[in-house]
Coordinates of C-alpha atoms in Angstrom, one line a residue:
K1 CA 94.0 67.1 132.0
P2 CA 91.5 70.0 131.4
P3 CA 92.7 73.5 132.5
D4 CA 91.8 74.6 135.9
V5 CA 88.7 76.8 135.9
A6 CA 87.4 78.7 138.8
Y7 CA 83.7 78.4 139.5
P8 CA 81.6 81.6 139.4
V9 CA 81.4 81.6 143.2
Q10 CA 85.1 81.3 143.5
Q11 CA 85.7 84.1 141.0
E12 CA 83.4 86.4 142.9
A13 CA 85.2 85.6 146.2
I14 CA 88.6 86.3 144.5
M15 CA 87.3 89.6 143.2
T16 CA 85.9 90.6 146.6
L17 CA 89.2 89.7 148.2
K18 CA 91.1 91.8 145.8
A19 CA 88.8 94.7 146.3
T20 CA 89.1 94.4 150.1
I21 CA 92.9 94.4 149.9
A22 CA 92.9 97.4 147.6
M23 CA 90.6 99.3 150.0
I24 CA 92.9 98.5 152.9
L25 CA 95.9 99.7 151.1
A26 CA 94.1 102.9 150.0
L27 CA 93.0 103.6 153.6
G28 CA 96.5 103.1 154.8
V29 CA 97.9 105.6 152.3
S30 CA 95.1 108.0 153.1
A31 CA 95.7 107.7 156.8
Q32 CA 99.4 108.2 156.3
A33 CA 98.8 111.3 154.1
A34 CA 96.3 112.7 156.6
G35 CA 99.0 113.0 159.3
T36 CA 101.6 114.4 156.9
I37 CA 101.8 118.1 155.9
R38 CA 104.0 119.2 153.0
V39 CA 105.4 122.7 153.6
C40 CA 106.4 124.4 150.4
V41 CA 108.9 127.1 151.1
N42 CA 109.5 129.9 148.6
S43 CA 113.1 130.6 148.2
S44 CA 114.3 133.0 150.8
T45 CA 117.3 135.4 150.4
Y46 CA 116.7 136.6 153.9
A47 CA 117.2 133.5 156.1
S48 CA 120.5 131.6 155.5
F49 CA 120.4 128.0 154.3
L50 CA 121.8 126.8 157.6
A51 CA 119.4 128.8 159.8
L52 CA 116.4 127.7 157.8
N53 CA 117.4 124.1 157.9
R54 CA 117.9 124.2 161.6
A55 CA 114.6 125.9 162.1
K56 CA 112.9 123.2 159.9
A57 CA 114.4 120.4 162.0
I58 CA 113.2 122.0 165.3
S59 CA 109.7 122.6 163.9
S60 CA 109.5 119.0 162.7
R61 CA 110.4 117.7 166.2
M62 CA 107.7 120.0 167.7
F63 CA 105.0 118.7 165.4
A64 CA 106.0 115.1 166.0
T65 CA 104.8 115.6 169.5
A66 CA 101.3 116.3 168.1
G67 CA 101.4 113.3 165.7
V68 CA 102.1 115.3 162.6
A69 CA 105.0 114.7 160.1
L70 CA 106.3 117.6 158.1
E71 CA 107.7 117.3 154.6
W72 CA 109.8 120.3 153.6
R73 CA 109.9 121.1 149.9
S74 CA 110.9 124.0 147.7
A75 CA 107.8 125.7 146.4
G76 CA 108.8 125.5 142.7
T77 CA 109.1 121.7 142.7
A78 CA 106.6 119.2 141.2
A79 CA 105.7 118.1 144.7
C80 CA 104.1 121.5 145.3
R81 CA 102.2 121.8 142.1
G82 CA 98.8 120.4 141.0
F83 CA 96.7 118.0 142.9
Q84 CA 98.5 116.3 145.8
P85 CA 97.2 113.6 148.2
T86 CA 99.2 115.3 150.9
R87 CA 98.0 118.6 152.4
I88 CA 100.1 121.5 151.3
V89 CA 101.1 124.7 153.2
V90 CA 102.9 127.5 151.4
L91 CA 105.4 129.5 153.4
D92 CA 106.7 132.9 152.1
F93 CA 109.3 135.3 153.6
A94 CA 109.0 139.1 153.6
T95 CA 111.0 142.0 155.0
N96 CA 110.6 145.7 155.2
V97 CA 106.9 145.5 155.7
P98 CA 105.7 148.9 156.9
P99 CA 105.1 149.0 160.7
S100 CA 101.5 150.0 160.1
Q101 CA 100.9 146.6 158.5
H102 CA 100.5 143.7 160.9
P103 CA 102.0 145.9 163.7
G104 CA 104.2 144.0 166.1
A105 CA 103.7 140.7 164.3
M106 CA 106.5 138.4 163.3
A107 CA 104.3 136.4 160.9
Y108 CA 100.8 136.0 159.9
A109 CA 98.5 133.4 158.3
F110 CA 95.0 133.1 157.1
P111 CA 93.6 130.1 159.0
Y112 CA 90.3 130.0 157.1
E113 CA 92.1 130.1 153.8
A114 CA 94.3 127.3 155.2
V115 CA 97.3 127.6 152.8
H116 CA 99.5 130.6 153.0
I117 CA 101.9 131.9 155.7
V118 CA 104.1 135.0 155.5
V119 CA 107.1 135.2 157.8
L120 CA 108.4 138.7 158.5
F121 CA 112.0 137.7 158.8
D122 CA 113.6 141.1 159.7
R123 CA 111.3 141.4 162.7
I124 CA 112.4 137.9 163.9
E125 CA 116.0 139.1 163.6
Q126 CA 115.1 142.1 165.7
Y127 CA 113.7 139.9 168.5
A128 CA 116.6 137.4 168.4
R129 CA 119.8 138.0 170.3
S130 CA 122.1 135.6 168.4
A131 CA 122.2 133.4 165.3
T132 CA 121.2 130.4 167.5
D133 CA 118.2 132.3 168.8
V134 CA 117.2 133.2 165.2
C135 CA 116.9 129.5 164.4
A136 CA 114.9 128.7 167.5
L137 CA 112.6 131.7 167.1
L138 CA 112.1 131.1 163.4
A139 CA 111.2 127.5 164.2
H140 CA 108.6 128.6 166.7
V141 CA 107.1 131.2 164.4
M142 CA 106.7 128.7 161.6
T143 CA 105.2 126.1 164.0
H144 CA 102.8 128.6 165.4
E145 CA 101.5 129.7 162.0
I146 CA 101.3 126.2 160.5
T147 CA 99.3 125.2 163.6
H148 CA 96.8 128.1 162.8
L149 CA 96.3 126.6 159.4
L150 CA 95.9 123.1 160.6
Q151 CA 93.4 124.1 163.4
G152 CA 91.5 126.2 160.9
V153 CA 90.6 128.8 163.6
S154 CA 92.1 132.0 164.8
R155 CA 92.7 131.2 168.5
H156 CA 95.6 131.2 170.9
S157 CA 96.5 129.3 174.1
L158 CA 97.5 130.7 177.5
T159 CA 100.8 128.9 177.5
G160 CA 103.3 127.2 175.1
V161 CA 104.0 127.7 171.4
M162 CA 100.4 128.9 170.7
K163 CA 100.5 131.9 173.0
S164 CA 99.6 135.1 171.2
N165 CA 102.5 137.0 172.8
W166 CA 105.7 135.3 174.0
D167 CA 107.4 137.0 177.0
T168 CA 111.0 137.0 178.1
H169 CA 110.6 133.7 179.9
D170 CA 109.3 132.1 176.8
F171 CA 112.2 133.4 174.6
M172 CA 114.7 132.1 177.2
Q173 CA 113.0 128.7 177.3
M174 CA 112.7 128.2 173.5
A175 CA 116.5 128.9 173.2
Q176 CA 117.0 125.7 175.3
N177 CA 114.0 123.5 174.5
P178 CA 111.0 124.0 172.2
L179 CA 107.8 125.4 173.8
P180 CA 105.2 122.6 174.0
F181 CA 101.7 122.3 172.5
T182 CA 98.9 122.3 175.1
P183 CA 96.5 119.3 175.0
E184 CA 93.8 121.5 173.5
D185 CA 96.3 122.6 170.8
I186 CA 96.9 118.9 169.9
D187 CA 93.2 118.1 169.9
L188 CA 92.4 120.9 167.5
I189 CA 95.3 119.9 165.2
Q190 CA 94.0 116.4 165.0
Q191 CA 90.5 117.6 164.3
G192 CA 91.9 119.8 161.6
L193 CA 93.6 116.9 159.9
R194 CA 90.3 115.1 159.4
P195 CA 88.7 115.5 155.9
R196 CA 86.7 118.7 155.7
V197 CA 83.1 118.8 154.6
A198 CA 82.4 121.8 152.4
G199 CA 79.6 124.0 153.6
P200 CA 77.8 127.0 152.1
A201 CA 80.0 129.8 150.9
S202 CA 78.2 132.1 153.3
A203 CA 79.4 130.0 156.2
V204 CA 83.1 130.7 155.5
P205 CA 84.4 133.3 158.0
P206 CA 86.2 136.4 156.6
A207 CA 89.9 136.2 155.8
T208 CA 91.2 137.7 159.0
P209 CA 94.8 136.9 159.5
A210 CA 96.1 135.3 162.7
E211 CA 99.1 137.2 163.8
L212 CA 102.0 136.3 166.1
H213 CA 103.4 139.1 168.2

């Protein structure tokens, strides 16, 4: 019996089918990566391991309501170096920043640069009333600044986690349950997750930090 031989038309159909399957798989991976943000945290000697992990868990739950999954990694690992299919945010901690720098802010980010966040941890401790409040407040600060980077604009909402200034009522609420995103917050987050089209360099706004007070 002669060996089975596919006719040219059959071979072409097989190749087309394989290419289609590969494209579907690639699109699936791309879509999954688009909704996932890898947060690379530089080692902090300021926040305790327990407080930071609790804050990460709260922040992850908050972003889940906006359709975003957070991956938390140490900044020095391979997952945070080189080209990555998953979008990366770098989170740093600082203390003893002079009051004249970012006055009143607990953190700041550069939304148009879209990568780096600096958390002013000693100022968070000053606002917090207990260790539990430190965890909740740190989670909200991280969520607020990551959102600035995802949205890619320096703007705030009138209510919720993206307010520019939290009041006593907000602090009391976040100690019980996370402050929510507004519908506009979520829309802008989802828009920011879409692939960006590079424009002229002159169209890039100045690197003005978005601060949380």
